[in-house]
Amino acid sequence: MTNTTLKLLAQQLQLSISTVSRALKDHPDISASTKAKVNALAQSLDYEPNAYAIQLRTQSSKILGVIVPAISNLFYDSFIAAVEEESRNNGYAVMILQSSHNPENELSNLKIFRQNRVSGVFACLSSSTENLEVYQKMNEREIPVVFFDIVPKDNRFTKVRMADERCAIMAAENIIKRNAKKVLAIFGDEGLSITQKRKSAFQKFMQDFAPKTHCSYAHAASTKEAEETMKKFADKKQKVDTVFCMTDEILIGVMRTIQELQIKVPNEIGVISISNGFIPNLYYPHISYVETSGHELGKLAFIQMMANMKGGKTLTELTVDAKFVEGGSM
Amino acid sequence: MTNTTLKLLAQQLQLSISTVSRALKDHPDISASTKAKVNALAQSLDYEPNAYAIQLRTQSSKILGVIVPAISNLFYDSFIAAVEEESRNNGYAVMILQSSHNPENELSNLKIFRQNRVSGVFACLSSSTENLEVYQKMNEREIPVVFFDIVPKDNRFTKVRMADERCAIMAAENIIKRNAKKVLAIFGDEGLSITQKRKSAFQKFMQDFAPKTHCSYAHAASTKEAEETMKKFADKKQKVDTVFCMTDEILIGVMRTIQELQIKVPNEIGVISISNGFIPNLYYPHISYVETSGHELGKLAFIQMMANMKGGKTLTELTVDAKFVEGGSM
DNA sequence: ATAAAAATATCAAACGATTGCGAAAAAATT
DNA sequence: AATTTTTTCGCAATCGTTTGATATTTTTAT
């Protein structure tokens, strides 16, 4: 079966293509009666406008691109879900590509986006991306880029992110409230700006408001590392009474150890993390956490994208605020 | 900055558009020297072919659509990730839309796909979808549809799915091996064919090979329900010694109760589930599970899609085999 | 030197829609 | 009845690419 086109409709109705086109978009030039006829036939023949032709003609694509390190991730998937939802409600479709934290993939993904003339891209840098030239080039081509989560330091770009400092501080506050004496704080990949922000805010706050609390700092780039780190700190000599986990991956590792060693939460140890909430609620008692919602971030990013596409470049950095969610682990 | 087009290149090189086009695709008609010139200029001007124009002209889009109930899901996200990866390696980009288990969304998603002339769609039906006419229509338009996970019963369609019966049987085998006396088996949404398949296979196997084992069957459509179901069965009178969880959602609920009531795994109770492995490994001891890999399924689906696009319709139903992964919970 | 063959490049018509401009028909005004 | 205005529609160019057919030039063979 051949697709119905304007041409076909026009032929069947003995009208010109332009008339049909206008009738379909309710153009004032066209009489009500012909509009009715056109619509009726279009309906019965399932006319579906060819997006390519439209995009070619109008030079605007109604497609947005999203680059994430991995789709299969508790944070990114909710971000994507939010962006997709907002996009669909606004007549856009999303194209999603994964970089696998590989800058080369990132480049080829961007190429696909450019070739498909997406009208905007949401990008999360892969952890080792250094060269931002491509993104600069996209801006020159007037394809707005909104960065999220892992964002460039450079402030020529538009970014949305969690209020990382606030997150860390809220966690610290609750640790102090618990009256912790020996704290283990495990942070993520040391190279990421997100880690640096969270760590320095956390450290500063603890020093300023609870200088006597003894804090040990560690980094874990994987669940496995977190698990091992936790094991080290769980032996008698340096037993900690509170542990802070910067990410879900870390929390998972920590909880494995805690369960394995049958340490009682919250009596023997308090646990607090930064998360979107899914993982913390898997355990009993639920782990208290500072909520960072990929969903919220996605919505914010979309708004920012629309703003960028409409008006001139608004080169700002927006943040989603955090909130503390009480579990039973503190 | 205006985009570089074939036309522009042609003008600058004093060549015709068609020559430039052919040079760029290494057509034998064009001499090596002009090819070199063309390529050089194209390079320096960052020429990127306009996908819309190509698709309009060639009537083939190099875009695949994926419909899932939700992106933010441990199974679907890995399926998507696999499809995306395979697609990219084969020159396709994927467009992903969520139905939220709402048939209306499903319809409008399909519309978007049609308008964007995707060259194929991977579809997971929403749980309440009854009307398959749209999908039939896509087939008529020669847009192959590969169903996965929640698939139509109708065998006019191509489907890939887990070997559900085998999964259930493998679980049952291991339950029998454990020498269970009182088993609680919690299954998912009763309306889904996937549930029915798993349940009937499980039941039959247990009856055939361990008729004396007492089995209680329950359904839970959410984590909350599973949690409560588990609570009911955890009191003394009807204490069970083994629990089977058909999905991750159920496992999570069950484990919450188990942790809350401080029931010892595997001594007091054995736990086994069907999962992709992420959730089972969160606990200590790791939960034994029958592995159903969204990733594998995605790869299979992609192969099937390619086959459908190339050759004639191969209206088959393919399954991904399952394997048992020993945790410490049995 | 001429014809035939091979190599190289161009023309022009699509693909399906949008849109400024002009034309014909109908309605309103004088 | 003649003219103007309004309504309704068609023409044709355009977006960027592909591709069969054709033209031009070069090479090879006669």
XYZ file of C-alpha atoms (C1' of nucleotides) in Angstrom, chain C residues 2-27:
26
model
C 38.936 8.204 -37.531
C 35.790 5.365 -35.184
C 34.693 2.929 -31.064
C 35.045 2.448 -26.236
C 35.720 4.125 -21.763
C 35.861 7.655 -18.449
C 33.971 11.654 -16.462
C 30.752 14.964 -15.519
C 26.005 17.246 -16.095
C 20.793 17.584 -16.602
C 16.639 17.226 -14.761
C 13.119 14.872 -12.514
C 11.780 13.196 -8.594
C 10.648 12.725 -2.980
C 6.289 15.524 -0.104
C 5.312 19.419 1.837
C 5.026 24.887 2.494
C 4.061 29.547 1.016
C 4.334 34.167 -1.443
C 2.072 35.808 -5.187
C -1.180 36.162 -8.594
C -5.683 34.768 -10.863
C -10.405 33.664 -11.216
C -14.894 33.708 -9.235
C -18.235 35.513 -6.171
C -20.014 39.189 -3.498
